Structures are given as C-alpha cells and as structure tokens.
JSON list of C-alpha atoms in Angstrom, two decimals:
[
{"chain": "A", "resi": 1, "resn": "UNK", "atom": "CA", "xyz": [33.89, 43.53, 73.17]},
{"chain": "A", "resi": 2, "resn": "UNK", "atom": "CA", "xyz": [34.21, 40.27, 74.88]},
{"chain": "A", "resi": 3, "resn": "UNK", "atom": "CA", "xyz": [37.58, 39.79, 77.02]},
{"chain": "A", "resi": 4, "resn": "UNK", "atom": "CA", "xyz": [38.63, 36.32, 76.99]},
{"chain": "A", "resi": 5, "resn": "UNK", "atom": "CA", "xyz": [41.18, 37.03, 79.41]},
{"chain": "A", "resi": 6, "resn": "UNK", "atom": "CA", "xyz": [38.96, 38.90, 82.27]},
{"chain": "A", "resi": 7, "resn": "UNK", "atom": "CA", "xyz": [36.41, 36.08, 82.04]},
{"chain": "A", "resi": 8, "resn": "UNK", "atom": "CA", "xyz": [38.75, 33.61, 82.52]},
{"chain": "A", "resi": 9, "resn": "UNK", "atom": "CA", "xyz": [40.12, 34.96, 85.78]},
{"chain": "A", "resi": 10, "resn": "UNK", "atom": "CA", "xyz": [36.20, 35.38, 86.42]},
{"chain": "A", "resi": 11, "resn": "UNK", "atom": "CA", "xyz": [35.53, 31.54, 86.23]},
{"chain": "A", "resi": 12, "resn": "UNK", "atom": "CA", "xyz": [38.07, 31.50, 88.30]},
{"chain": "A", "resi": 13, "resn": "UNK", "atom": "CA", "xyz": [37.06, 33.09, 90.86]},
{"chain": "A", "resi": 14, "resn": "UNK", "atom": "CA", "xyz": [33.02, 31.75, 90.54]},
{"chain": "A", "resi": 15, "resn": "UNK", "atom": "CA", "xyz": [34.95, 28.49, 90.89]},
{"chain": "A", "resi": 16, "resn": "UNK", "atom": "CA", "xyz": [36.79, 29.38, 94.06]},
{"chain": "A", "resi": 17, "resn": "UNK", "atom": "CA", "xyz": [33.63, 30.65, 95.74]},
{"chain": "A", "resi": 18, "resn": "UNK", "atom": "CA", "xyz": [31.38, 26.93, 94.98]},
{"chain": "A", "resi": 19, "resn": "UNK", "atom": "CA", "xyz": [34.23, 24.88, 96.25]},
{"chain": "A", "resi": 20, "resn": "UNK", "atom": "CA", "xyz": [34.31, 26.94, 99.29]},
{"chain": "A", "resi": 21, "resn": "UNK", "atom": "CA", "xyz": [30.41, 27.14, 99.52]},
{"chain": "A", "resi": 22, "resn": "UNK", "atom": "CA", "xyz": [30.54, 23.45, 99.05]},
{"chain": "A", "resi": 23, "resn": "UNK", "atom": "CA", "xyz": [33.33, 22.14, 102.07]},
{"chain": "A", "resi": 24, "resn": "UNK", "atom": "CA", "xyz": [29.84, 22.97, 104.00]},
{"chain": "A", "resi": 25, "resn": "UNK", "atom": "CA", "xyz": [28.85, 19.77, 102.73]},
{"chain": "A", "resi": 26, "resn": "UNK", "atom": "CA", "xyz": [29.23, 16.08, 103.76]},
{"chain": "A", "resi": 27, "resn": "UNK", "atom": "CA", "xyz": [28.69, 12.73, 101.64]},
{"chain": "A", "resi": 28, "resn": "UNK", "atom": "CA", "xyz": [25.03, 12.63, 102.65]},
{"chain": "A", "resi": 29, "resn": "UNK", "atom": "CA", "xyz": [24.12, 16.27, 101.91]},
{"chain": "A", "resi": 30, "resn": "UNK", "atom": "CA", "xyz": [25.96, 15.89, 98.79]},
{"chain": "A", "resi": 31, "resn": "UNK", "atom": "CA", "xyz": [23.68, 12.76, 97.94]},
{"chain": "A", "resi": 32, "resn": "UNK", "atom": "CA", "xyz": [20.50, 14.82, 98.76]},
{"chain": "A", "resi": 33, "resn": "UNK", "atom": "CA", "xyz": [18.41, 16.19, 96.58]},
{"chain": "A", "resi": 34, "resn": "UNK", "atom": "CA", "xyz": [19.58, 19.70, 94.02]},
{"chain": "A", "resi": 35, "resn": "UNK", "atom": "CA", "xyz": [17.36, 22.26, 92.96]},
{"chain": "A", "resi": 36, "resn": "UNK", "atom": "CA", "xyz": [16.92, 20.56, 89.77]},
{"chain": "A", "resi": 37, "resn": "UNK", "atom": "CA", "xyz": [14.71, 17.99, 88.94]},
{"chain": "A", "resi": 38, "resn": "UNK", "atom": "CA", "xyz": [16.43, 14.59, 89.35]},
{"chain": "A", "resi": 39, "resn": "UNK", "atom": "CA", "xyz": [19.53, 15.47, 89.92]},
{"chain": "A", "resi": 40, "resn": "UNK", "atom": "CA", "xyz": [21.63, 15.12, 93.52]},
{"chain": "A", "resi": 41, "resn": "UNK", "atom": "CA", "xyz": [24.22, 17.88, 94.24]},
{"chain": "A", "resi": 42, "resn": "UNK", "atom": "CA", "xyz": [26.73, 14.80, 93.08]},
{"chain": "A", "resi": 43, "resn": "UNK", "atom": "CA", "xyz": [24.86, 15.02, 89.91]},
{"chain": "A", "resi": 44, "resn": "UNK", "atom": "CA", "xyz": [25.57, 18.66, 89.63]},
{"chain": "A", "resi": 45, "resn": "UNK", "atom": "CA", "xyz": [28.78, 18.43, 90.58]},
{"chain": "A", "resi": 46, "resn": "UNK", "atom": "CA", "xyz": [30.01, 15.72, 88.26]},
{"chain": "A", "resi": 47, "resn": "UNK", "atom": "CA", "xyz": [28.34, 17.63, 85.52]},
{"chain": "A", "resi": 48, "resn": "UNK", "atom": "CA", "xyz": [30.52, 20.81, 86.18]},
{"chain": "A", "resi": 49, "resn": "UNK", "atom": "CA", "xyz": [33.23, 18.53, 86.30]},
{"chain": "A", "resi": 50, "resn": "UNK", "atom": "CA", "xyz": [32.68, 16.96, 82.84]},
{"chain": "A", "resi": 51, "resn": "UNK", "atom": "CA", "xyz": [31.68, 20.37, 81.62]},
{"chain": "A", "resi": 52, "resn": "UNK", "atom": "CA", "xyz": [35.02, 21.85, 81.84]},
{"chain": "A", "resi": 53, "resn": "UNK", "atom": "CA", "xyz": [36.56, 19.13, 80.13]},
{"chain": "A", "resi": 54, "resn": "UNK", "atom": "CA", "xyz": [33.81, 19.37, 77.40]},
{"chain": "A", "resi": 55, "resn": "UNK", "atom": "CA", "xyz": [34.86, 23.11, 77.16]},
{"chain": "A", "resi": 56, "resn": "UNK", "atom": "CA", "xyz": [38.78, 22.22, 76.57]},
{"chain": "A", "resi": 57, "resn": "UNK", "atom": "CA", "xyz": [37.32, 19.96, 73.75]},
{"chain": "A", "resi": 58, "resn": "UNK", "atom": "CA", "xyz": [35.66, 22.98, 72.11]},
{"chain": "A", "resi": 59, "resn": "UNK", "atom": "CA", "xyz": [38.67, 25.19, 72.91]},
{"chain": "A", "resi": 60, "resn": "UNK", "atom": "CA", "xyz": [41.48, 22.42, 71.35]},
{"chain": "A", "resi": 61, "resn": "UNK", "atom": "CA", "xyz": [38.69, 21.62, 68.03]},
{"chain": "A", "resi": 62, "resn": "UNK", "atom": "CA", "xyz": [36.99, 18.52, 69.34]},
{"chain": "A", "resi": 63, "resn": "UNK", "atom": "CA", "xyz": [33.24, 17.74, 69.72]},
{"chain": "A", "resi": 64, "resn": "UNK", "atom": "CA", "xyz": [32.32, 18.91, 72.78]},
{"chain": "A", "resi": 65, "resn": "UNK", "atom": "CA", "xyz": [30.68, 15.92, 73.37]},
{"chain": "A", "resi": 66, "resn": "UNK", "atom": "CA", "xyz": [30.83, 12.37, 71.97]},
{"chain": "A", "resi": 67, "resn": "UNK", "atom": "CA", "xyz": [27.36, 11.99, 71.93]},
{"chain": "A", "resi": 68, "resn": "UNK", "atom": "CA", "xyz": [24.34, 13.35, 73.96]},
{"chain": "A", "resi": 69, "resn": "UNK", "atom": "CA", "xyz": [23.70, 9.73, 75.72]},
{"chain": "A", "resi": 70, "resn": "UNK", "atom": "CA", "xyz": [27.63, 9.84, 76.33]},
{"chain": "A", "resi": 71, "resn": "UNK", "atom": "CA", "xyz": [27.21, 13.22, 78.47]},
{"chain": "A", "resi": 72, "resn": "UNK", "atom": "CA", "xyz": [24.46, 11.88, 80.05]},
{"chain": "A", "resi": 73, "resn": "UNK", "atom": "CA", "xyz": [26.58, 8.23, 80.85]},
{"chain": "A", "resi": 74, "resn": "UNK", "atom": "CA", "xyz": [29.35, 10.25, 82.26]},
{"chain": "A", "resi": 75, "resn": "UNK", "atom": "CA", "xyz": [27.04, 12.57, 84.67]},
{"chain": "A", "resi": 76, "resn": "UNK", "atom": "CA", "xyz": [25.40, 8.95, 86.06]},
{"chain": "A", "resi": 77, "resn": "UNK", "atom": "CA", "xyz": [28.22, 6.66, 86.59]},
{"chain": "A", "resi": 78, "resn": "UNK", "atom": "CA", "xyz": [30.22, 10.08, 88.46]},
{"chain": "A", "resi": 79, "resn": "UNK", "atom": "CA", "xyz": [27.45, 10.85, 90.35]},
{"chain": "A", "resi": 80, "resn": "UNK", "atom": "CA", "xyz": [28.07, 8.47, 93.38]},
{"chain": "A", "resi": 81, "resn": "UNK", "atom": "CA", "xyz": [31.55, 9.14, 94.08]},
{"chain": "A", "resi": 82, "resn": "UNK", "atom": "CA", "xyz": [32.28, 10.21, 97.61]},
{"chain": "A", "resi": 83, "resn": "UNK", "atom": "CA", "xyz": [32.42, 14.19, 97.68]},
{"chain": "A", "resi": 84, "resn": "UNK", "atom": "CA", "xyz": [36.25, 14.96, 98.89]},
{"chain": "A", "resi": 85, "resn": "UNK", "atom": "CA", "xyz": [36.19, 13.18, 95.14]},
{"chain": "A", "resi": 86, "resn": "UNK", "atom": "CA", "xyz": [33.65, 15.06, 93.24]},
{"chain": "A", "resi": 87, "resn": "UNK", "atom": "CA", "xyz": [35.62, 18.10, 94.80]},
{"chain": "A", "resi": 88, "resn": "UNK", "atom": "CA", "xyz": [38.75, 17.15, 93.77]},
{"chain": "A", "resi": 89, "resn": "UNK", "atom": "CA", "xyz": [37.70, 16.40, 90.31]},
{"chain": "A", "resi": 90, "resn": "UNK", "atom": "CA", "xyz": [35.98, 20.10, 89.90]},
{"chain": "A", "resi": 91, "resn": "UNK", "atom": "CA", "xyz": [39.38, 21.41, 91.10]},
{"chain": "A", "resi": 92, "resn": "UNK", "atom": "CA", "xyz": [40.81, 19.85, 88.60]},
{"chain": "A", "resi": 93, "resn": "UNK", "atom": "CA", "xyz": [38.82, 19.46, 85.67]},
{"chain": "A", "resi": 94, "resn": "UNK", "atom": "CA", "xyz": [38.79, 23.47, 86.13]},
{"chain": "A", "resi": 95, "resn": "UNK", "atom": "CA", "xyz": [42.56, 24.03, 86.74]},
{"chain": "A", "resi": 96, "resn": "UNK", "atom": "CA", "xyz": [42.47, 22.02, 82.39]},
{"chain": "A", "resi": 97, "resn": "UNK", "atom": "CA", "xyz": [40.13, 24.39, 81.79]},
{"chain": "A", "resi": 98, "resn": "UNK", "atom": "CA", "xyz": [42.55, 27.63, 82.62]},
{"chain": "A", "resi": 99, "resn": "UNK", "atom": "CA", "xyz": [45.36, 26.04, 81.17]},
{"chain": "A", "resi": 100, "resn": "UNK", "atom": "CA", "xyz": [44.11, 25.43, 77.71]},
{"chain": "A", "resi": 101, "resn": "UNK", "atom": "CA", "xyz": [42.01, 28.95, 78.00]},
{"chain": "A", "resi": 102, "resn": "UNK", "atom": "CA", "xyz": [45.78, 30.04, 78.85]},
{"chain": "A", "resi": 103, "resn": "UNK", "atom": "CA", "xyz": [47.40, 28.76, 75.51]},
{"chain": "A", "resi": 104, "resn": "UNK", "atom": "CA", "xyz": [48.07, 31.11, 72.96]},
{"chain": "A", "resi": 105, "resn": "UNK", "atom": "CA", "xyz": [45.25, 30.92, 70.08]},
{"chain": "A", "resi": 106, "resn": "UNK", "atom": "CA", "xyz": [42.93, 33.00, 67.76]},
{"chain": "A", "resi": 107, "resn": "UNK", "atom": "CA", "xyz": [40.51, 33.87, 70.44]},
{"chain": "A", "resi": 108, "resn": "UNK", "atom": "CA", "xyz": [38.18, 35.20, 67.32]},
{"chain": "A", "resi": 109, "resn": "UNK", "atom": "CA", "xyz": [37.80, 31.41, 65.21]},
{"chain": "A", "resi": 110, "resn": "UNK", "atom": "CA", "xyz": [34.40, 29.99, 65.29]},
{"chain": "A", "resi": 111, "resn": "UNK", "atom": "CA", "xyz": [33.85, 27.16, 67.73]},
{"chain": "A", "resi": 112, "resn": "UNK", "atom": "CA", "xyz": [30.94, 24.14, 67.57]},
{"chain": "A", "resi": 113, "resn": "UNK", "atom": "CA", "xyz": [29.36, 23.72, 71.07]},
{"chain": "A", "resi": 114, "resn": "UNK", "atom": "CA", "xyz": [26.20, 21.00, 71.81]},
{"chain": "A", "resi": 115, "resn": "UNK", "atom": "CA", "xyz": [23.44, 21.17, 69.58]},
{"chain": "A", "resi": 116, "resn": "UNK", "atom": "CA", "xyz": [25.25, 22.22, 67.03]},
{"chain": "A", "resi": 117, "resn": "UNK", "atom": "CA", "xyz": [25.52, 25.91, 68.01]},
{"chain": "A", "resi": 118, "resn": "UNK", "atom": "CA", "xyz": [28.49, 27.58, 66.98]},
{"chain": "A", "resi": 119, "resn": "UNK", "atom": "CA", "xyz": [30.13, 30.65, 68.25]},
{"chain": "A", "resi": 120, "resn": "UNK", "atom": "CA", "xyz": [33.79, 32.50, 68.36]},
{"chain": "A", "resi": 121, "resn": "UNK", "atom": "CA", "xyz": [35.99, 30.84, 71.00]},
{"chain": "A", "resi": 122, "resn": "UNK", "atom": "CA", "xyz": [36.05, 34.30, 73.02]},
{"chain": "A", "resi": 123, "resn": "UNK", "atom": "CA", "xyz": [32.68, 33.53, 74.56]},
{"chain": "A", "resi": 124, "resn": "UNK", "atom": "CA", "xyz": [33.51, 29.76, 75.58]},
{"chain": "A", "resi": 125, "resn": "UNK", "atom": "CA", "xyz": [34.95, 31.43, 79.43]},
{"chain": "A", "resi": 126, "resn": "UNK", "atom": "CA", "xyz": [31.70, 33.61, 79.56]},
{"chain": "A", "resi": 127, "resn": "UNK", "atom": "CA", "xyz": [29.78, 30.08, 78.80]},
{"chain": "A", "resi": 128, "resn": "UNK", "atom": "CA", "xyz": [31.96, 28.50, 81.57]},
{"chain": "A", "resi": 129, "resn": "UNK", "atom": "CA", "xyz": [31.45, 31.00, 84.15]},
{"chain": "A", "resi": 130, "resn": "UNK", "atom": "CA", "xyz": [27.32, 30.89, 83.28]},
{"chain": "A", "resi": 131, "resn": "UNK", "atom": "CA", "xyz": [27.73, 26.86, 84.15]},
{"chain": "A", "resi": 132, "resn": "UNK", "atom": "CA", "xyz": [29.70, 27.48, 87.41]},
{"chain": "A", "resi": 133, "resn": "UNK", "atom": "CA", "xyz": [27.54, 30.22, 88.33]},
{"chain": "A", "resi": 134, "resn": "UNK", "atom": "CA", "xyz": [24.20, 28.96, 87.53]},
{"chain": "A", "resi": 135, "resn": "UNK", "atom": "CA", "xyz": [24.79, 25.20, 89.12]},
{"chain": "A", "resi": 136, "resn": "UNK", "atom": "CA", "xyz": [26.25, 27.06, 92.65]},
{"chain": "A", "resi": 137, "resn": "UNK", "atom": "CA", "xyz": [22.86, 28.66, 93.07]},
{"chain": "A", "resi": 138, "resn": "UNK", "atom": "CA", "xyz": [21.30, 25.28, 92.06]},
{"chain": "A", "resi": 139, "resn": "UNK", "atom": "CA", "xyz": [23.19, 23.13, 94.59]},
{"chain": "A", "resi": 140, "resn": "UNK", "atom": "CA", "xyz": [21.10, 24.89, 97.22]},
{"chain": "A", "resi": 141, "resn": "UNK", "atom": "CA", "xyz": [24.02, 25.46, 99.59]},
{"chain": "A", "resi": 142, "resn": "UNK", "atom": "CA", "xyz": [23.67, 29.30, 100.32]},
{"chain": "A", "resi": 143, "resn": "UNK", "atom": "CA", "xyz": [24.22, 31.00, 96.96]},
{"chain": "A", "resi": 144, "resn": "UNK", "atom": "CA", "xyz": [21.26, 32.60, 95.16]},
{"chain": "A", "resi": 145, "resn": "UNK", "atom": "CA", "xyz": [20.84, 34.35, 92.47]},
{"chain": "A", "resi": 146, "resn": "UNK", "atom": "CA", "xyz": [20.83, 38.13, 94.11]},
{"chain": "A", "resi": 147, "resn": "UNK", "atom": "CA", "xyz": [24.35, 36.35, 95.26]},
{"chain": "A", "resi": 148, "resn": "UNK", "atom": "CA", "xyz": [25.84, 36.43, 91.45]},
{"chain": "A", "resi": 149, "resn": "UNK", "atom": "CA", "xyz": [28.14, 39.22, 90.82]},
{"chain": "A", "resi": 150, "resn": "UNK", "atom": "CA", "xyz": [26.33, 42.09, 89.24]},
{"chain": "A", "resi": 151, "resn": "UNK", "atom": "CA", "xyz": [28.38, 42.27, 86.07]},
{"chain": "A", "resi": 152, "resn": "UNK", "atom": "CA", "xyz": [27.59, 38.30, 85.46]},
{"chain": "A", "resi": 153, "resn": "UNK", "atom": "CA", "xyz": [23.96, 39.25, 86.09]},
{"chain": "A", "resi": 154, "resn": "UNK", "atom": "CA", "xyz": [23.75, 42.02, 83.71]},
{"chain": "A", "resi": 155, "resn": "UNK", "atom": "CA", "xyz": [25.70, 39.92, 81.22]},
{"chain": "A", "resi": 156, "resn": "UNK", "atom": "CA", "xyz": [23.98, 36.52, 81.62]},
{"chain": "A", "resi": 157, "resn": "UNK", "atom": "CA", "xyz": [20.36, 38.91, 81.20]},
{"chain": "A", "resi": 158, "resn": "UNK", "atom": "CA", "xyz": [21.50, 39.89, 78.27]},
{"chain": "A", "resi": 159, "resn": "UNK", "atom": "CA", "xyz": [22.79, 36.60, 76.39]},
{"chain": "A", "resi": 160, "resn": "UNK", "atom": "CA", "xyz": [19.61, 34.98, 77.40]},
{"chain": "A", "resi": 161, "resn": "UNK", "atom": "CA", "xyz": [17.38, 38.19, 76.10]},
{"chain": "A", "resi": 162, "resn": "UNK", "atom": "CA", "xyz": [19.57, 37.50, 72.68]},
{"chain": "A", "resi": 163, "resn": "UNK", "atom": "CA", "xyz": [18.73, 34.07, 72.83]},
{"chain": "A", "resi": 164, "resn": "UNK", "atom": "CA", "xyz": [14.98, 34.47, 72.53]},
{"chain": "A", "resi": 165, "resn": "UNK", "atom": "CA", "xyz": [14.72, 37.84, 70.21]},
{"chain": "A", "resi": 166, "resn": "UNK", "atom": "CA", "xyz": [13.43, 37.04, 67.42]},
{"chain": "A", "resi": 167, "resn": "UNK", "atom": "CA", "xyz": [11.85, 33.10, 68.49]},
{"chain": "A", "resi": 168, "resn": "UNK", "atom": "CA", "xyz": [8.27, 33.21, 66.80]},
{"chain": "A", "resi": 169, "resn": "UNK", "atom": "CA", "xyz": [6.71, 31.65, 70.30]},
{"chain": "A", "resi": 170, "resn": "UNK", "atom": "CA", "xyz": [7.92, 35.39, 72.61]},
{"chain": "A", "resi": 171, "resn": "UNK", "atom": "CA", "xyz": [5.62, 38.03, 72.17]},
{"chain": "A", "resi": 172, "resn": "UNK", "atom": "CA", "xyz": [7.42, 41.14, 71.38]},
{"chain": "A", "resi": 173, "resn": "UNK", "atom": "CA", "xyz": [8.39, 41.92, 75.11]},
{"chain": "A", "resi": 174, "resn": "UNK", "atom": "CA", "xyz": [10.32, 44.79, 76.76]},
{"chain": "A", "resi": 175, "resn": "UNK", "atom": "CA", "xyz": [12.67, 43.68, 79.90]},
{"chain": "A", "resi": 176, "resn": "UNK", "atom": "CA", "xyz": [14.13, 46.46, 82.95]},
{"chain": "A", "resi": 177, "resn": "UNK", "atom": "CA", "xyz": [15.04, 46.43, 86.07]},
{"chain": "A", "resi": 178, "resn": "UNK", "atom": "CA", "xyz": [14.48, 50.22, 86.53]},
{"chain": "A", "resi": 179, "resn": "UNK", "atom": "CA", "xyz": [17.88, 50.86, 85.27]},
{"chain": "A", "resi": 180, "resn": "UNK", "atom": "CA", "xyz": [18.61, 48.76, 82.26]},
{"chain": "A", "resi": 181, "resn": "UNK", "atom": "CA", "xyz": [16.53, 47.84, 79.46]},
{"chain": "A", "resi": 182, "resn": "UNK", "atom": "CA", "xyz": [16.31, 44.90, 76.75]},
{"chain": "A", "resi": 183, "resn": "UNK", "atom": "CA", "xyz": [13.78, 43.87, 74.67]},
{"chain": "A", "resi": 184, "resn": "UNK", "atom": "CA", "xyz": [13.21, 40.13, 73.29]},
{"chain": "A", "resi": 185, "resn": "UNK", "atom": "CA", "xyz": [10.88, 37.89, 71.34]},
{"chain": "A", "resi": 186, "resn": "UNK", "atom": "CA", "xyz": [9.09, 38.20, 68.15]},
{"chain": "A", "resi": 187, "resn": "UNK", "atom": "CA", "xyz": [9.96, 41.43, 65.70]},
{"chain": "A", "resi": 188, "resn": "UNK", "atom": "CA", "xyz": [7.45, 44.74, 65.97]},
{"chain": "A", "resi": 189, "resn": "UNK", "atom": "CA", "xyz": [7.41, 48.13, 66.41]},
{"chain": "A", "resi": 190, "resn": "UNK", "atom": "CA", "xyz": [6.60, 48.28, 69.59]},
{"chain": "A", "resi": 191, "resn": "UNK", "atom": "CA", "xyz": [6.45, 45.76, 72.74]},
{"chain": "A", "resi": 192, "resn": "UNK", "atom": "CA", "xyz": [3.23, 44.03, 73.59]},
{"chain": "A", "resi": 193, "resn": "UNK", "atom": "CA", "xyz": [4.46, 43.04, 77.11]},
{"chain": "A", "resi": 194, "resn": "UNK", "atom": "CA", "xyz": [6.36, 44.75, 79.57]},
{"chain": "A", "resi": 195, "resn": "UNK", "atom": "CA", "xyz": [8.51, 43.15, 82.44]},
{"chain": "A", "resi": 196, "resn": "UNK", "atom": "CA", "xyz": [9.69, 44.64, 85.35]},
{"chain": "A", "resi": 197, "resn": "UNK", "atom": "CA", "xyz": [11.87, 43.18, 88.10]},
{"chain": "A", "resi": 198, "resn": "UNK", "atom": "CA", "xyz": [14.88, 42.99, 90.21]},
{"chain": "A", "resi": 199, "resn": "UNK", "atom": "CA", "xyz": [17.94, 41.23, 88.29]},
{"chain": "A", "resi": 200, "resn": "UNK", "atom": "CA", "xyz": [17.60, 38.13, 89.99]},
{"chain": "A", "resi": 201, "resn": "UNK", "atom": "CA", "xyz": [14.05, 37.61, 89.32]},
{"chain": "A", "resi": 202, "resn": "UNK", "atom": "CA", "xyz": [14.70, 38.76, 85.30]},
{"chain": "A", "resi": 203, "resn": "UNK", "atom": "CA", "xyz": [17.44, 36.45, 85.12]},
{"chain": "A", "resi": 204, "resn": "UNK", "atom": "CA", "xyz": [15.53, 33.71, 87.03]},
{"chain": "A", "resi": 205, "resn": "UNK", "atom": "CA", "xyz": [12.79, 33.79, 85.40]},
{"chain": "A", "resi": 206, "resn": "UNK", "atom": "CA", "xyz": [15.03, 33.64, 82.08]},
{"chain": "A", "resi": 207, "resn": "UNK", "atom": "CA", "xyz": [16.74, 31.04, 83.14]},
{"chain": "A", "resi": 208, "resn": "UNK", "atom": "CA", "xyz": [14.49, 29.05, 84.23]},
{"chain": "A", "resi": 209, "resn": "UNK", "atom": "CA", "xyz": [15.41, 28.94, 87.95]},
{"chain": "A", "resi": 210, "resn": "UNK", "atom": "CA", "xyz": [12.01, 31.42, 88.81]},
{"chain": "A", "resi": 211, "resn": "UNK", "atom": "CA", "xyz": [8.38, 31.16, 87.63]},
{"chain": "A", "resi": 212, "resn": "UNK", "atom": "CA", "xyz": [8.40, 34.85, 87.51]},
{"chain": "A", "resi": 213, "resn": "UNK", "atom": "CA", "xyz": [6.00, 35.28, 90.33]},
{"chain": "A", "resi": 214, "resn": "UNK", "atom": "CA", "xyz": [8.30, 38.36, 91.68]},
{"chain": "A", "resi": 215, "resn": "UNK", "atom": "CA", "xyz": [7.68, 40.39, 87.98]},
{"chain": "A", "resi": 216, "resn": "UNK", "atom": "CA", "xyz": [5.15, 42.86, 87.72]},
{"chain": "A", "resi": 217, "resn": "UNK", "atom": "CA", "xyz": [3.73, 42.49, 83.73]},
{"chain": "A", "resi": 218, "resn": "UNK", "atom": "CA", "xyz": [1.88, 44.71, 81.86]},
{"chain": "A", "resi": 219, "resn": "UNK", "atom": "CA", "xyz": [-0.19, 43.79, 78.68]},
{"chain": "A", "resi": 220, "resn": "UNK", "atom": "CA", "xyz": [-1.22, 40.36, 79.04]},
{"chain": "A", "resi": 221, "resn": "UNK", "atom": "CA", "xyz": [0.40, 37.15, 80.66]},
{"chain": "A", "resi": 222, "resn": "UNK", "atom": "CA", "xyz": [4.15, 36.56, 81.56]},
{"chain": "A", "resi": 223, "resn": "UNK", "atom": "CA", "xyz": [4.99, 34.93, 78.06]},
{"chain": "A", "resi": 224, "resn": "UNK", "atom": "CA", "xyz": [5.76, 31.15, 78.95]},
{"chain": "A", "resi": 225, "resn": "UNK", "atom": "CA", "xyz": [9.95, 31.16, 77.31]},
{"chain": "A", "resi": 226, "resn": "UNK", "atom": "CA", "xyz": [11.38, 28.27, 75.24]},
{"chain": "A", "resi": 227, "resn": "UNK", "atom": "CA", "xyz": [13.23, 25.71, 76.81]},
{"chain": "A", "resi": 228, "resn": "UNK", "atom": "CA", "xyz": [17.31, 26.70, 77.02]}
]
C-alpha cells in the first residue's frame, strides 16, 4: 500500500540532500552543461522548480500544466537566473509542495497528470521524489544512481517495469538483481529475455540514464525500451 505520508517526508529529505549537493556549485558550473541532452544544470533546476508547483496543481484539481509549450516556456525563460536564485526557488517551490501534500484530502481520488495519465493522488509524492531523485543524479554534481536510497531504487524499478508490461514493442523479459525479480513487456508464458544487473544499472537502463552496457542478457539483444 502506498503511504502518502512516508513519501512525503521522503521528498523531503531527497530534496535536502540536492540543495546541499548543489551549494558545491557556482553561477558558471550551474550554466554548464547537465547530463541531459540540451539542458544546463539551470535548466534542470528550474524544471524541478516548476515541477513542484505543477504537482500542487494536480494535488488542488488543476491541469498540471497549461499546455506542453507552456512547460517548456517556463523551463527557458528560468533557466538563466543566477543560482543563489534557482536555489531559492527549489526551496521554495518544494516547501508549496509539502504544504498542500500536508492538507487534509482523499488521498485515494483519481488525479490527471501530463499526457493525460491519470492516477490516485497517493502516488503524486512517490512521482515527486522520482523527479528530485532522478534530476540530482542528472545534474552531475556527485550523486549517482548506486547513490539513491535503496527503497527508492527498488520502488522506482518497479513502477518503470509496470510501465512497460504489457507494451507490444518489449519482448516478454524477466528483470533481477540476484535478489529481486520482475518481469515486463509483451504477455507469454514464459520470458524470452533475461536481464541481470546491479539496481543501478536495472534502473538506469530503465530509465534511460544507462545504455545497459553493465547487464548481462540472455536470449537475444537487450530489448531497445519505449521512450518514458
């Protein structure tokens, strides 16, 4: 069962660890180049900014979003601030986000994220802490992914394996890391690929922050995954 209330305190605390990761930073580093493509560390920044104020949207029955194009706009014209601002406004854009996960609601109504994809309002702080989590490791400042606390991993391994079971472009493929196991992709009786790996390469290579090169496979090719 999901616990609103323990991932909450764990966004909190995801949140606590970038800002500290990121005082290592100055205005020029913070202007450099992110680990994803065409985006600064400003960039990323300003989007986990707006991204908590998306989520209060979704949380209070608003579009998460105006429009896709209006994401993008507010990513771009954030993105140059100086970073004593960009830090300020991840502060605070998350300190909204506690307080309206802190108002008293029906944690089980359905909620419309991006894309249309709906889902109960419980899992909005485990979406939060996958943002804050995921875009420390890609600010390049330290963090990695064998860095992520082992219950996120496990978690985060687990929504993404849901994600793909059943998409008619993943083979029928069986996922462990030696001690847990999940299986994804198209429906059979039994798996035609098998993946093996450390968490942070499963999840990396899920994610799309690893090409997989540190998974052993067995029958055939590492399937090529959907984009998220």
């Amino acid at each position: 069962m999901i616990d609103h209330a323990h991932d909450l305190a764990s966004v909190r605390d995801a949140t606590e660890r970038l800002l500290t990761g990121a005082t290592a930073l100055d205005n020029a580093s913070a202007a450099a180049p992110s680990r994803l493509p065409g985006w600064s560390r400003n960039h990323v920044l300003a989007h986990i900014a707006r991204n908590a104020d998306a989520l209060v949207n979704v949380l209070e029955g608003r579009l998460m979003y105006a429009t896709a194009s209006v994401r993008d706009a507010d990513i771009e014209r954030d993105a140059p601030r100086p970073l004593a601002v960009q830090l300020a406004d991840v502060r605070e854009s998350a300190a909204g986000f506690q307080a309206s996960g802190a108002a008293p609601a029906d944690w089980s109504r359905r909620v419309e994220l991006r894309n249309g994809v709906v889902d109960t309002a419980s899992r909005v702080p485990f979406r939060r802490w996958v943002e804050v989590e995921l875009h420390h490791v890609d600010l390049g400042i330290g963090y990695e992914l064998e860095d992520l606390p082992e219950e996120f991993t496990q978690r985060e391994i687990a929504f993404l394996v849901e994600r793909f079971d059943g998409h008619p472009d993943v083979p029928p493929t069986h996922l462990t890391d030696g001690t847990h196991a999940w299986s994804t992709g198209r429906s059979a009786e039994k798996p035609e690929i098998t993946v093996t790996g450390g968490p942070a390469d499963l999840l990396g290579w899920l994610c799309g922050r690893r090409d997989g090169s540190g998974l052993t496979v067995d029958g055939g090719a590492l399937p090529s995954l959907p984009p998220l």
